Structure formats: structure tokens, C-alpha cells
Tab-separated table of C-alpha atoms and ligand atoms in Angstrom:
chain	number	residue	atom	x	y	z
K	547	MET	CA	71.089	109.592	106.608
K	548	PRO	CA	72.940	112.940	106.917
K	549	ALA	CA	73.385	114.995	103.762
K	550	PRO	CA	76.638	114.479	101.847
K	551	LEU	CA	79.397	116.688	103.178
K	552	LEU	CA	82.112	118.730	101.514
K	553	THR	CA	84.783	120.150	103.810
K	554	VAL	CA	86.976	122.991	102.664
K	555	VAL	CA	90.188	123.615	104.597
K	556	LEU	CA	91.749	127.038	104.054
K	557	ALA	CA	95.517	127.232	104.142
K	558	ALA	CA	96.318	129.958	101.627
K	559	GLY	CA	98.095	133.200	102.348
K	560	LEU	CA	99.192	132.260	105.828
K	561	GLY	CA	101.352	134.692	107.772
K	562	THR	CA	105.088	134.505	108.243
K	563	ARG	CA	105.344	135.004	111.960
K	564	MET	CA	106.677	131.474	112.457
K	565	ARG	CA	109.993	132.837	111.068
K	566	SER	CA	110.553	129.564	109.304
K	567	ALA	CA	111.388	127.971	105.983
K	568	THR	CA	108.545	125.556	106.743
K	569	PRO	CA	104.997	126.696	105.906
K	570	LYS	CA	102.939	127.385	109.017
K	571	VAL	CA	100.487	124.497	108.708
K	572	LEU	CA	103.368	122.028	108.362
K	573	HIS	CA	104.664	122.807	111.838
K	574	LYS	CA	103.969	119.931	114.172
K	575	ILE	CA	102.003	119.278	117.318
K	576	ALA	CA	102.572	115.919	118.982
K	577	GLY	CA	104.532	114.738	115.971
K	578	ARG	CA	101.868	115.547	113.369
K	579	THR	CA	101.466	118.661	111.253
K	580	MET	CA	98.730	121.144	112.141
K	581	LEU	CA	97.161	120.377	108.785
K	582	GLY	CA	97.264	116.663	109.608
K	583	HIS	CA	95.418	117.320	112.877
K	584	VAL	CA	92.710	119.322	111.115
K	585	LEU	CA	92.220	116.694	108.407
K	586	ASP	CA	92.093	114.018	111.087
K	587	ALA	CA	89.342	115.838	113.029
K	588	VAL	CA	87.381	116.167	109.788
K	589	ARG	CA	87.686	112.477	108.968
K	590	VAL	CA	85.276	111.468	111.732
K	591	MET	CA	82.462	113.157	109.803
K	592	THR	CA	83.287	111.025	106.730
K	593	PRO	CA	83.023	113.833	104.189
K	594	GLU	CA	82.259	112.777	100.628
K	595	ARG	CA	84.658	115.415	99.387
K	596	LEU	CA	87.562	117.190	100.960
K	597	ALA	CA	89.057	120.322	99.427
K	598	LEU	CA	92.268	122.023	100.495
K	599	VAL	CA	92.884	125.609	99.424
K	600	VAL	CA	96.542	126.599	99.253
K	601	GLY	CA	98.450	129.554	97.903
K	602	PRO	CA	100.598	129.488	94.767
K	603	GLY	CA	103.772	127.477	95.183
K	604	MET	CA	102.583	125.688	98.326
K	605	GLU	CA	103.201	122.263	96.801
K	606	ASP	CA	104.590	120.885	100.070
K	607	VAL	CA	101.351	121.792	101.857
K	608	ALA	CA	99.333	120.070	99.146
K	609	ALA	CA	101.572	116.995	99.460
K	610	GLU	CA	101.061	116.852	103.212
K	611	GLY	CA	97.313	117.156	102.628
K	612	ARG	CA	97.440	114.127	100.332
K	613	ALA	CA	99.565	112.207	102.826
K	614	ALA	CA	97.082	112.853	105.630
K	615	ALA	CA	93.957	112.367	103.504
K	616	PRO	CA	94.588	110.681	100.133
K	617	ALA	CA	91.207	111.728	98.702
K	618	VAL	CA	91.857	115.432	99.238
K	619	GLU	CA	91.460	117.755	96.225
K	620	THR	CA	93.816	120.708	96.159
K	621	TYR	CA	92.789	124.143	94.900
K	622	ILE	CA	94.998	127.164	94.496
K	623	GLN	CA	93.857	130.622	95.517
K	624	ALA	CA	95.851	132.792	93.119
K	625	GLU	CA	95.703	135.940	95.206
K	626	ARG	CA	94.875	136.526	98.850
K	627	ARG	CA	91.582	138.366	98.493
K	628	GLY	CA	89.791	137.231	101.630
K	629	THR	CA	88.169	134.174	103.145
K	630	ALA	CA	85.152	134.149	100.799
K	631	ASP	CA	87.481	134.244	97.807
K	632	ALA	CA	89.511	131.414	99.368
K	633	VAL	CA	86.410	129.218	99.584
K	634	LEU	CA	85.527	130.165	96.007
K	635	ALA	CA	88.922	128.915	94.903
K	636	ALA	CA	87.291	125.518	95.457
K	637	ALA	CA	84.219	126.564	93.401
K	638	ALA	CA	84.587	123.504	91.184
K	639	ALA	CA	84.106	121.304	94.228
K	640	LEU	CA	81.208	123.430	95.500
K	641	ASP	CA	79.436	123.328	92.153
K	642	GLY	CA	79.661	119.589	91.877
K	643	HIS	CA	78.248	119.087	95.352
K	644	ALA	CA	74.676	118.995	96.631
K	645	GLY	CA	74.742	118.846	100.416
K	646	ASP	CA	76.449	120.394	103.417
K	647	VAL	CA	79.665	122.387	103.269
K	648	MET	CA	82.005	122.994	106.191
K	649	VAL	CA	84.858	125.484	106.123
K	650	LEU	CA	87.817	125.142	108.474
K	651	TYR	CA	91.205	126.805	108.815
K	652	GLY	CA	94.399	124.795	108.499
K	653	ASP	CA	95.997	126.588	111.441
K	654	THR	CA	93.389	125.654	114.071
K	655	PRO	CA	94.672	122.222	115.023
K	656	LEU	CA	92.902	121.601	118.339
K	657	LEU	CA	89.365	121.394	116.990
K	658	THR	CA	87.676	118.227	118.149
K	659	PRO	CA	85.476	115.925	116.085
K	660	GLU	CA	82.774	116.313	118.792
K	661	THR	CA	82.480	120.029	118.119
K	662	LEU	CA	82.312	119.508	114.367
K	663	SER	CA	79.563	116.953	114.958
K	664	ARG	CA	77.588	119.458	117.040
K	665	MET	CA	77.771	121.890	114.127
K	666	ARG	CA	76.570	119.194	111.797
K	667	ALA	CA	73.687	118.453	114.157
K	668	ALA	CA	72.667	122.137	114.082
K	669	LEU	CA	72.383	121.889	110.296
K	670	GLU	CA	70.256	118.778	110.717
K	671	GLN	CA	67.997	120.755	113.039
K	672	GLY	CA	67.239	123.275	110.303
K	673	ALA	CA	69.947	125.934	110.285
K	674	GLY	CA	71.221	127.109	106.901
K	675	VAL	CA	74.407	128.566	108.363
K	676	VAL	CA	76.165	127.482	111.562
K	677	VAL	CA	79.092	129.419	112.963
K	678	LEU	CA	81.414	128.066	115.626
K	679	GLY	CA	81.733	130.770	118.273
K	680	PHE	CA	83.693	131.170	121.475
K	681	GLU	CA	83.863	133.640	124.367
K	682	ALA	CA	87.198	135.380	123.857
K	683	ALA	CA	89.215	136.493	126.878
K	684	ASP	CA	90.450	139.288	124.608
K	685	PRO	CA	88.213	139.652	121.534
K	686	THR	CA	90.479	142.175	119.785
K	687	GLY	CA	90.929	141.250	116.137
K	688	TYR	CA	88.161	138.678	115.938
K	689	GLY	CA	84.853	138.943	114.113
K	690	ARG	CA	82.037	139.527	116.637
K	691	LEU	CA	78.864	137.453	116.568
K	692	LEU	CA	75.786	139.672	116.588
K	693	THR	CA	72.864	137.691	117.957
K	694	ASP	CA	69.164	138.412	118.446
K	695	ALA	CA	67.121	138.016	121.624
K	696	GLY	CA	66.451	134.365	120.813
K	697	GLY	CA	70.157	133.583	120.433
K	698	GLY	CA	69.910	133.365	116.639
K	699	LEU	CA	72.847	134.695	114.635
K	700	VAL	CA	72.145	137.973	112.839
K	701	ALA	CA	75.540	138.896	111.415
K	702	ILE	CA	79.290	138.702	111.922
K	703	ARG	CA	81.039	142.024	112.272
K	704	GLU	CA	84.778	142.051	111.659
K	705	HIS	CA	86.776	143.892	114.322
K	706	ALA	CA	87.960	146.528	111.852
K	707	ASP	CA	84.398	147.294	110.813
K	708	ALA	CA	82.775	147.110	114.258
K	709	SER	CA	81.357	150.041	116.231
K	710	GLU	CA	82.541	150.687	119.797
K	711	ALA	CA	79.386	149.027	121.132
K	712	GLU	CA	79.899	145.958	118.915
K	713	ARG	CA	83.498	145.704	120.049
K	714	GLN	CA	82.240	145.129	123.596
K	715	ILE	CA	80.825	141.769	122.468
K	716	ARG	CA	83.010	138.878	123.525
K	717	LEU	CA	81.281	136.135	121.565
K	718	CYS	CA	83.587	135.729	118.579
K	719	ASN	CA	83.808	133.893	115.289
K	720	SER	CA	86.296	131.006	115.386
K	721	GLY	CA	86.272	130.909	111.576
K	722	VAL	CA	84.697	127.452	111.361
K	723	MET	CA	81.431	127.643	109.453
K	724	ALA	CA	78.914	125.125	108.163
K	725	PHE	CA	76.369	125.663	105.402
K	726	ARG	CA	73.254	123.964	104.150
K	727	VAL	CA	72.174	126.380	101.444
K	728	ARG	CA	71.364	125.724	97.821
K	729	GLY	CA	74.089	127.076	95.533
K	730	LEU	CA	76.674	128.196	98.071
K	731	ALA	CA	79.120	129.313	95.385
K	732	ALA	CA	76.517	131.658	93.879
K	733	LEU	CA	75.797	133.082	97.323
K	734	LEU	CA	79.503	133.655	98.000
K	735	ARG	CA	79.898	135.417	94.648
K	736	ARG	CA	77.420	138.035	95.856
K	737	ILE	CA	79.815	139.056	98.643
K	738	GLY	CA	81.439	142.428	98.082
K	739	SER	CA	84.611	144.015	99.377
K	740	SER	CA	83.338	147.345	100.684
K	741	ASN	CA	84.789	146.969	104.162
K	742	ALA	CA	87.713	148.234	106.199
K	743	LYS	CA	90.136	145.684	104.748
K	744	GLY	CA	88.786	145.696	101.209
K	745	GLU	CA	88.581	141.892	101.413
K	746	LEU	CA	85.908	139.405	100.444
K	747	TYR	CA	84.664	138.298	103.853
K	748	LEU	CA	83.236	134.813	104.181
K	749	THR	CA	81.506	136.106	107.295
K	750	ASP	CA	79.194	138.218	105.098
K	751	ALA	CA	77.572	134.954	104.050
K	752	VAL	CA	75.558	135.038	107.289
K	753	GLU	CA	73.567	138.144	106.373
K	754	LEU	CA	73.156	137.036	102.753
K	755	ALA	CA	71.849	133.621	103.758
K	756	ARG	CA	69.445	135.220	106.206
K	757	SER	CA	68.123	137.555	103.510
K	758	ASP	CA	67.523	134.437	101.407
K	759	GLY	CA	65.395	133.058	104.239
K	760	TYR	CA	67.853	130.722	105.923
K	761	ALA	CA	68.269	130.558	109.696
K	762	ALA	CA	71.734	131.165	111.141
K	763	ARG	CA	72.882	129.628	114.410
K	764	VAL	CA	75.885	129.716	116.719
K	765	VAL	CA	77.491	126.640	118.239
K	766	VAL	CA	79.830	127.534	121.095
K	767	CYS	CA	83.082	125.819	122.065
K	768	SER	CA	85.957	126.726	124.391
K	769	GLU	CA	88.475	129.338	123.299
K	770	GLU	CA	91.203	126.748	123.765
K	771	GLU	CA	89.731	124.524	121.084
K	772	VAL	CA	89.882	127.171	118.386
K	773	LEU	CA	93.298	128.521	119.254
K	774	GLY	CA	94.788	129.681	115.972
K	775	ILE	CA	98.536	129.319	115.638
K	776	ASN	CA	100.442	132.330	114.381
K	777	ASP	CA	103.844	132.032	116.032
K	778	ARG	CA	105.982	129.496	117.832
K	779	SER	CA	104.845	130.488	121.305
K	780	GLN	CA	101.267	129.706	120.276
K	781	LEU	CA	102.535	126.479	118.759
K	782	ALA	CA	103.993	125.531	122.150
K	783	ALA	CA	100.746	126.533	123.870
K	784	ALA	CA	98.797	124.290	121.507
K	785	GLU	CA	101.255	121.464	122.160
K	786	ALA	CA	100.693	121.831	125.917
K	787	ILE	CA	96.917	121.724	125.490
K	788	TRP	CA	97.113	118.707	123.212
K	789	GLN	CA	99.404	116.854	125.623
K	790	ARG	CA	97.161	117.580	128.592
K	791	ARG	CA	94.136	116.194	126.744
K	792	ARG	CA	95.958	113.073	125.612
K	793	ARG	CA	97.493	112.276	129.018
K	794	ILE	CA	94.055	112.396	130.595
K	795	GLU	CA	92.757	110.058	127.913
K	796	ALA	CA	95.650	107.624	128.514
K	797	MET	CA	95.008	107.621	132.258
K	798	ARG	CA	91.261	107.149	131.758
K	799	ASN	CA	92.080	104.160	129.576
K	800	GLY	CA	94.057	102.479	132.327
K	801	ALA	CA	97.631	103.750	132.230
K	802	SER	CA	99.298	105.262	135.306
K	803	LEU	CA	101.342	108.391	134.733
K	804	VAL	CA	103.150	109.273	137.943
K	805	ALA	CA	103.867	112.838	136.847
K	806	PRO	CA	101.601	113.298	133.817
K	807	GLU	CA	102.821	116.790	133.003
K	808	THR	CA	106.303	115.380	132.314
K	809	VAL	CA	105.238	112.643	129.890
K	810	TRP	CA	105.138	113.546	126.176
K	811	LEU	CA	102.993	111.499	123.884
K	812	SER	CA	102.461	111.549	120.117
K	813	TYR	CA	99.358	111.722	118.000
K	814	ASP	CA	99.474	107.984	117.329
K	815	THR	CA	100.795	106.610	120.649
K	816	MET	CA	99.013	103.398	121.620
K	817	ILE	CA	99.041	102.571	125.335
K	818	GLY	CA	97.550	99.453	126.898
K	819	ARG	CA	96.201	98.850	130.378
K	820	ASP	CA	98.150	98.781	133.615
K	821	VAL	CA	101.032	100.470	131.926
K	822	LEU	CA	103.138	102.495	134.348
K	823	ILE	CA	105.003	105.494	133.037
K	824	GLU	CA	107.387	107.222	135.428
K	825	PRO	CA	108.414	110.894	135.137
K	826	ASN	CA	110.224	112.491	132.190
K	827	VAL	CA	109.434	110.171	129.350
K	828	VAL	CA	109.291	111.266	125.712
K	829	ILE	CA	107.330	109.079	123.337
K	830	GLY	CA	107.648	110.024	119.685
K	831	PRO	CA	105.529	108.835	116.761
K	832	GLY	CA	104.980	105.192	115.864
K	833	VAL	CA	105.019	103.645	119.340
K	834	THR	CA	102.785	100.879	120.684
K	835	ILE	CA	102.981	99.997	124.369
K	836	GLU	CA	101.184	96.823	125.362
K	837	ASP	CA	99.582	95.951	128.709
K	838	ARG	CA	101.569	95.827	131.967
K	839	VAL	CA	104.654	97.530	130.527
K	840	THR	CA	106.678	99.699	132.896
K	841	ILE	CA	108.593	102.652	131.539
K	842	ARG	CA	110.901	103.991	134.179
K	843	ALA	CA	112.004	107.583	134.419
K	844	ASN	CA	113.860	109.457	131.672
K	845	CYS	CA	113.335	107.286	128.628
K	846	HIS	CA	113.280	108.413	124.988
K	847	ILE	CA	111.170	106.193	122.762
K	848	VAL	CA	110.637	106.971	119.062
K	849	GLY	CA	109.210	104.563	116.477
K	850	ILE	CA	109.142	106.826	113.429
K	851	HIS	CA	111.874	109.310	112.687
K	852	GLY	CA	112.145	111.059	109.331
K	853	LYS	CA	112.260	108.467	106.578
K	854	ASP	CA	112.661	105.657	109.089
K	855	ARG	CA	109.055	104.567	109.500
K	856	ALA	CA	109.594	101.115	111.009
K	857	GLY	CA	107.612	101.806	114.186
K	858	LEU	CA	108.294	100.296	117.561
K	859	ARG	CA	106.468	97.912	119.878
K	860	ILE	CA	106.976	97.172	123.553
K	861	ARG	CA	105.251	93.922	124.391
K	862	GLU	CA	103.445	92.858	127.541
K	863	GLY	CA	105.230	93.068	130.851
K	864	ALA	CA	108.472	94.547	129.525
K	865	ILE	CA	110.426	96.931	131.746
K	866	ILE	CA	112.195	99.830	130.068
K	867	GLY	CA	114.700	102.186	131.646
K	868	PRO	CA	115.445	104.246	133.566
K	869	PHE	CA	117.387	106.210	130.939
K	870	ALA	CA	116.783	103.909	127.984
K	871	ARG	CA	116.562	104.887	124.337
K	872	LEU	CA	114.389	102.938	121.933
K	873	ARG	CA	114.493	103.809	118.242
K	874	PRO	CA	112.640	102.831	115.054
K	875	GLY	CA	112.351	99.108	114.478
K	876	ALA	CA	112.872	98.121	118.111
K	877	ASP	CA	110.648	95.168	118.931
K	878	ILE	CA	110.798	94.607	122.656
K	879	GLY	CA	109.388	91.205	123.553
K	880	THR	CA	107.290	90.017	126.461
K	881	ASP	CA	108.927	90.538	129.862
K	882	VAL	CA	112.138	91.840	128.319
K	883	HIS	CA	114.279	94.157	130.451
K	884	VAL	CA	116.028	97.097	128.821
K	885	GLY	CA	117.945	98.955	131.483
K	886	ASN	CA	119.814	102.199	131.933
K	887	PHE	CA	121.820	103.640	129.053
K	888	VAL	CA	120.779	100.926	126.669
K	889	GLU	CA	119.918	101.871	123.085
K	890	VAL	CA	117.923	99.555	120.844
K	891	LYS	CA	117.484	100.277	117.130
K	892	ASN	CA	116.005	98.037	114.430
K	893	ALA	CA	116.395	94.962	116.611
K	894	VAL	CA	114.168	92.278	118.030
K	895	MET	CA	114.540	91.284	121.653
K	896	GLU	CA	112.641	88.063	122.171
K	897	ALA	CA	110.680	87.137	125.278
K	898	GLY	CA	112.602	87.362	128.548
K	899	ALA	CA	115.826	88.722	127.026
K	900	LYS	CA	117.771	91.210	129.131
K	901	ALA	CA	120.130	94.081	128.471
K	902	ASN	CA	120.272	95.783	131.808
K	903	HIS	CA	123.059	98.312	131.436
K	904	LEU	CA	125.045	100.333	128.923
K	905	ALA	CA	124.585	98.611	125.589
K	906	TYR	CA	123.958	99.300	121.916
K	907	ILE	CA	121.734	96.757	120.233
K	908	GLY	CA	121.333	97.747	116.592
K	909	ASP	CA	120.315	95.695	113.551
K	910	GLY	CA	120.008	92.387	115.285
K	911	ARG	CA	118.103	89.799	117.178
K	912	VAL	CA	118.502	88.835	120.807
K	913	GLY	CA	116.964	85.404	121.342
K	914	ALA	CA	114.612	84.496	124.176
K	915	ASP	CA	116.131	84.717	127.659
K	916	ALA	CA	119.543	85.730	126.339
K	917	ASN	CA	121.581	88.055	128.541
K	918	ILE	CA	123.487	90.980	127.103
K	919	GLY	CA	126.144	92.126	129.561
K	920	ALA	CA	126.958	95.691	130.488
K	921	GLY	CA	128.905	97.516	127.824
K	922	THR	CA	128.037	95.201	124.947
K	923	ILE	CA	128.093	96.836	121.550
K	924	PHE	CA	126.591	95.491	118.351
K	925	CYS	CA	129.130	96.879	115.848
K	926	ASN	CA	126.609	97.094	113.032
K	927	TYR	CA	128.051	99.748	110.737
K	928	ASP	CA	131.208	99.648	108.659
K	929	GLY	CA	130.911	103.192	107.401
K	930	TYR	CA	128.962	102.100	104.306
K	931	GLU	CA	126.468	99.425	105.240
K	932	LYS	CA	124.596	98.050	108.210
K	933	HIS	CA	125.091	94.388	109.143
K	934	HIS	CA	123.118	91.986	111.260
K	935	THR	CA	123.995	90.464	114.634
K	936	ASP	CA	122.157	87.404	115.813
K	937	VAL	CA	122.306	86.260	119.420
K	938	GLY	CA	120.654	82.903	120.023
K	939	ALA	CA	118.169	81.960	122.719
K	940	GLY	CA	119.681	81.632	126.185
K	941	ALA	CA	123.079	82.941	125.085
K	942	PHE	CA	125.202	84.921	127.534
K	943	VAL	CA	127.268	87.819	126.251
K	944	GLY	CA	129.853	88.890	128.845
K	945	SER	CA	130.349	92.532	129.720
K	946	ASN	CA	132.186	94.913	127.447
K	947	SER	CA	132.010	92.717	124.380
K	948	ALA	CA	132.029	93.992	120.830
K	949	LEU	CA	130.031	91.825	118.423
K	950	VAL	CA	131.297	92.772	114.969
K	951	ALA	CA	128.486	92.225	112.459
K	952	PRO	CA	127.655	90.230	110.478
K	953	VAL	CA	128.032	87.671	113.226
K	954	LYS	CA	126.043	84.950	114.903
K	955	ILE	CA	126.168	83.720	118.488
K	956	GLY	CA	124.513	80.311	118.755
K	957	ASP	CA	121.828	79.305	121.233
K	958	GLY	CA	123.159	78.884	124.761
K	959	ALA	CA	126.684	80.034	123.855
K	960	TYR	CA	128.908	82.100	126.153
K	961	VAL	CA	131.003	85.075	125.134
K	962	GLY	CA	133.770	85.916	127.600
K	963	SER	CA	133.836	89.470	128.934
K	964	GLY	CA	135.818	91.984	126.925
K	965	SER	CA	135.725	89.910	123.757
K	966	VAL	CA	135.791	91.256	120.249
K	967	ILE	CA	133.773	88.663	118.371
K	968	THR	CA	134.340	88.618	114.616
K	969	LYS	CA	133.506	84.979	113.853
K	970	ASP	CA	130.320	83.019	114.442
K	971	VAL	CA	130.108	81.162	117.743
K	972	PRO	CA	128.450	77.716	117.671
K	973	ALA	CA	125.595	76.852	120.023
K	974	ASP	CA	126.667	76.058	123.593
K	975	ALA	CA	130.312	77.022	122.903
K	976	LEU	CA	132.488	79.518	124.796
K	977	ALA	CA	134.182	82.196	122.746
K	978	VAL	CA	136.855	84.414	124.222
K	979	GLY	CA	138.347	87.032	121.945
K	980	ARG	CA	140.692	89.141	124.044
K	981	ALA	CA	144.430	89.339	124.807
K	982	PRO	CA	145.382	86.614	127.281
K	983	GLN	CA	146.145	87.896	130.759
K	984	GLU	CA	149.778	88.051	131.815
K	985	THR	CA	150.574	88.125	135.552
K	986	ARG	CA	154.052	88.921	136.965
K	987	GLU	CA	154.386	87.962	140.611
K	988	GLY	CA	155.946	90.691	142.794
K	989	TRP	CA	156.379	93.105	139.898
K	990	ALA	CA	154.550	96.047	141.556
K	991	ALA	CA	156.518	95.855	144.797
K	992	LYS	CA	159.835	95.837	142.908
K	993	TYR	CA	158.759	98.738	140.738
K	994	ARG	CA	157.803	100.851	143.756
K	995	ALA	CA	161.095	100.114	145.484
K	996	ARG	CA	163.066	101.176	142.397
K	997	ARG	CA	161.211	104.473	142.146
K	998	GLN	CA	161.670	105.189	145.875
K	999	ARG	CA	165.471	104.790	145.594
K	1000	ARG	CA	165.620	107.284	142.739
K	1001	LYS	CA	163.830	110.025	144.711
H	2331	UD1	C1	88.895	135.547	110.277
H	2331	UD1	C2	87.391	135.866	110.313
H	2331	UD1	C3	87.032	136.383	111.709
H	2331	UD1	C4	87.420	135.382	112.764
H	2331	UD1	C5	88.891	135.008	112.646
H	2331	UD1	C6	89.187	133.855	113.542
H	2331	UD1	C7	86.758	136.594	108.072
H	2331	UD1	C8	86.461	137.736	107.216
H	2331	UD1	N1	87.119	136.856	109.327
H	2331	UD1	O1	89.572	136.769	110.455
H	2331	UD1	O2	85.638	136.638	111.788
H	2331	UD1	O3	87.140	135.880	114.043
H	2331	UD1	O4	89.231	134.607	111.294
H	2331	UD1	O5	90.569	133.593	113.562
H	2331	UD1	O6	86.648	135.468	107.630
H	2331	UD1	N2	92.662	132.708	104.124
H	2331	UD1	C9	92.884	132.280	102.852
H	2331	UD1	N3	92.835	133.187	101.830
H	2331	UD1	C10	92.559	134.488	102.045
H	2331	UD1	C11	92.355	134.925	103.364
H	2331	UD1	C12	92.405	134.024	104.379
H	2331	UD1	O7	93.113	131.093	102.609
H	2331	UD1	O8	92.503	135.227	101.059
H	2331	UD1	C13	92.719	131.747	105.210
H	2331	UD1	C14	93.948	131.933	106.064
H	2331	UD1	O9	94.933	131.031	105.656
H	2331	UD1	C15	93.461	131.585	107.446
H	2331	UD1	C16	91.982	131.886	107.405
H	2331	UD1	O10	91.618	131.946	106.054
H	2331	UD1	O11	93.608	130.199	107.714
H	2331	UD1	C17	91.608	133.175	108.109
H	2331	UD1	O12	92.265	134.247	107.534
H	2331	UD1	P1	92.762	135.484	108.383
H	2331	UD1	O13	93.343	136.476	107.497
H	2331	UD1	O14	93.568	135.012	109.538
H	2331	UD1	O15	91.363	136.062	108.911
H	2331	UD1	P2	91.137	136.985	110.168
H	2331	UD1	O16	91.283	138.389	109.764
H	2331	UD1	O17	91.927	136.489	111.312
H	2332	MG	MG1	93.545	135.212	111.618
């Protein structure tokens, strides 16, 4: 039985280099906020308590914390006085907790649960303090990990306080730390601010814990995993890393991605086996793709967008695209075909239904094996409200028809091409709603002759 765990996520006093009205940790990677990613990685360790430290007025960050992890407790660090002070903002949580404590940053979204588990294991093996370190390509700015001959951690020296010799060290502090010490809050209160920045450094806890007789250890991960996001170019870099990881996972689980680097997935994308995804496909949040689905090139598929959280499912054997757009609430049935320039929103397409070209299917149902002709539009919106269109099983809607909702096409009915359908059509009937054709024999020849004479 591992000791109970308290995780503290620091998100106070974050920089402004995102140049944004949105707080840094609420910027998204793969459709989820950075903070959401961090809280998700933490969840695997099933912490008993989860504390989030925010700055004054960061109510939206606190709200996102609660959305991602309902049990989270929010603490406010009144003033940005350093990382030790930030952890102490959650002193009430620390005091009420006997067990392990892990500290993470809210702007390090690529941390994996595996790495956090390795840190936990190091505590189990007897360390009092475990620091997550990495070999930095350019260590400038990071705290350096000073180790002894046996690889034990002696101290962390902040860049600003380091000697020239210490600055040569490339093993750096990622910021993630784990503690198994009695009375961590009391230990942190002993930290002083006599350093280059005049801040209360959490990193000083290493030397203090050692002087109290605890062992300190380093767990190493890749630099990529602890990439901290400060600006939008780093945000894009993190997105690229996340996507690369997730594509590999999808392929290992049995999906074929023809050009993986051109397929964009979301944090919650579910992909079955023998799914084929062609190049240039964007899959937003809330999408489930069942087995044997084919997504042809250049499709845009989003199940959750803003307040519209309906989600979207593509059932077994369906073929989507090329150039199709699926939106929240689309339920694409077994073996359905959704072809080029077809948009489906909040609509069910039952098994075997087809809409192969140029259509808008919104707020409706297309019954099993029904055929929606090219250019069909479900006229669902009157400027105030959305209305429902129901197309029965086996119905055939001719090309370039407008179905003005609310309206119902019965099972097996036919709609003549170019119709504007405003009244329900009974099962097995034919409805034609267009101007009758008028044909004038010889008219064109006479017209041409008249114009020629005038010339
Ligand atoms: C910190 C570490 C450094 C490490 C680096 C990794 C210390 C003293 N230094 O340095 O060893 O290599 O991170 O990126 O810990 N924060 C607060 N309140 C504060 C100060 C910071 O919540 O008063 C939070 C920030 O939101 C941020 C994190 O703590 O998420 C780190 O703060 P930052 O100022 O970036 O520390 P660094 O100087 O980069
Ligand atoms: Mg930093």
C-alpha cells in the first residue's frame, strides 16, 4: 500500500509572454488546457488530495481545475514570493496530510504518468526528496542538480546563484519534486530568501531535508517531457510533441495513418482497429471512431465545440470523405457513406445511408439505406430556432432538393430532383416541388435567326 499522496500544482504568477487575454495554463494542447493535461497525468497516481495554487483573481484557472479534477482544492498565493512560498500557500492541505507530497507546475503539460510513477517508486525505495531532472541542451536559466559520486542529490543551485563551474552542469531541475518528509510545511518555512532573486526557493528544500537526515535522489526524464511553455511557439512545439506521441499510440493500437504527421488528434480521440486515416485529417475533441472506418483525405471532424458538447461517433465500416465535415451530434451509422463536401451536424445517419456529395444534413435523421442526392440541404434554421428533418428508411432524395424543416419524408418515398419540400411526404409516395418544365419547340433556332438579321 503506497503512502497517501497530496499533489500540489503551481500555477500562480505565471508570465505574460503568451500575449493573451487567456491565462497561460488555459491555453490548449490537443484540445485540452495545459492545466487539464497536468491534472490528467496526476490522476493515474490516485492522489488523496489535490491542491492547485493560483494567483489572486485567477478564478478562471481555478474553475478549469475543478472542471478537470472535481476534488481539487484551490489555494491563492497572495504575492509571488517564490516556489517555496507558492507551495506554502497550500499549507492547510500540507498540514492536514500525513504521506507523500508531489509538486508540479501547471505549465509543463507533457509530463507522463510513467515518469511520475518512477518518482513515486524512488520515495518507496527510501528517498525523502526526489527531484525530476533532465539533461538540458541549453541549461541556461535552469537550476542545476549537484550530485555526489554515488549519484545522490546534494543540492539544487539556481542559475543566478551558480558559480561558473556549476553552470557547466547540464543536469537540470525540471521543477517536479516529490517529498516523503515529516512536517513538510515546517521544513519549507525554514527556507530563506538570501539569494540572487530574493525569492523563497523550493529547491532549497533539498539541502534542508538532507541536513535533517533524509536522502535525496534524482529521477531523470527526457528534456521534451518537461518542456515548460512560456510563449506560443513553445505551445506549438508542445502540440507537435503531443501529436507525435498520440499518432504512434493510435498506430500501435491498430489504426493505419498513411501520412501520420498530417493527422491531428485530440486528447480524447477514440480510434478502433483497422481504421484507415488518409492524409490531412483534423479530429477535434469528442470523437469516437469505431473499427474498420475509413476517413479519406482532408476531413474535419469535431464532436465538441464550445458549449456544444454532444460528441460524435462514426460507427463500424463507415466511409467518410474526402473533404467531409462532421460536427457535434453527428452519429454516423454502420457502413454509412458521407462523401465530398458533405456537412453533418446534430443528425443521425442510420446504417447504410448515403450522402455522397455536396449536402448539409443538420438536425435530422436519415433512415437506414436512404440516399441523399447531391446538393440536398436540410433547411433547419429559420433565423430563430432549429427544426428537425426526418428522412425515412430507404427513401430517395433527388439532387438539389431543399427539405424545409420541420418536415418528414416517409419510408421508401421519392423526392424529385430540385424540389423544395415544405410538407410531409407519405411513405412510398413521390413528391415533386418545383416549377413544371415548359418546352417550346424550335424556339432557340427562331431566336438565333432574329438576332442574326439585326446584326
Ligand atoms: C524553477 C526552479 C528551477 C527549475 C525551473 C524549471 C526554483 C527556485 N527554481 O525556476 O530550479 O530549473 O523552475 O523550469 O524553484 N510559481 C508560483 N509562485 C511563485 C513562483 C513561481 O506559483 O511565487 C510557479 C510558477 O507559476 C511556475 C513555477 O512555479 O509554474 C516555476 O516558477 P518560475 O518562476 O518559472 O521558476 P524558475 O525561475 O523558472
Ligand atoms: Mg520558469
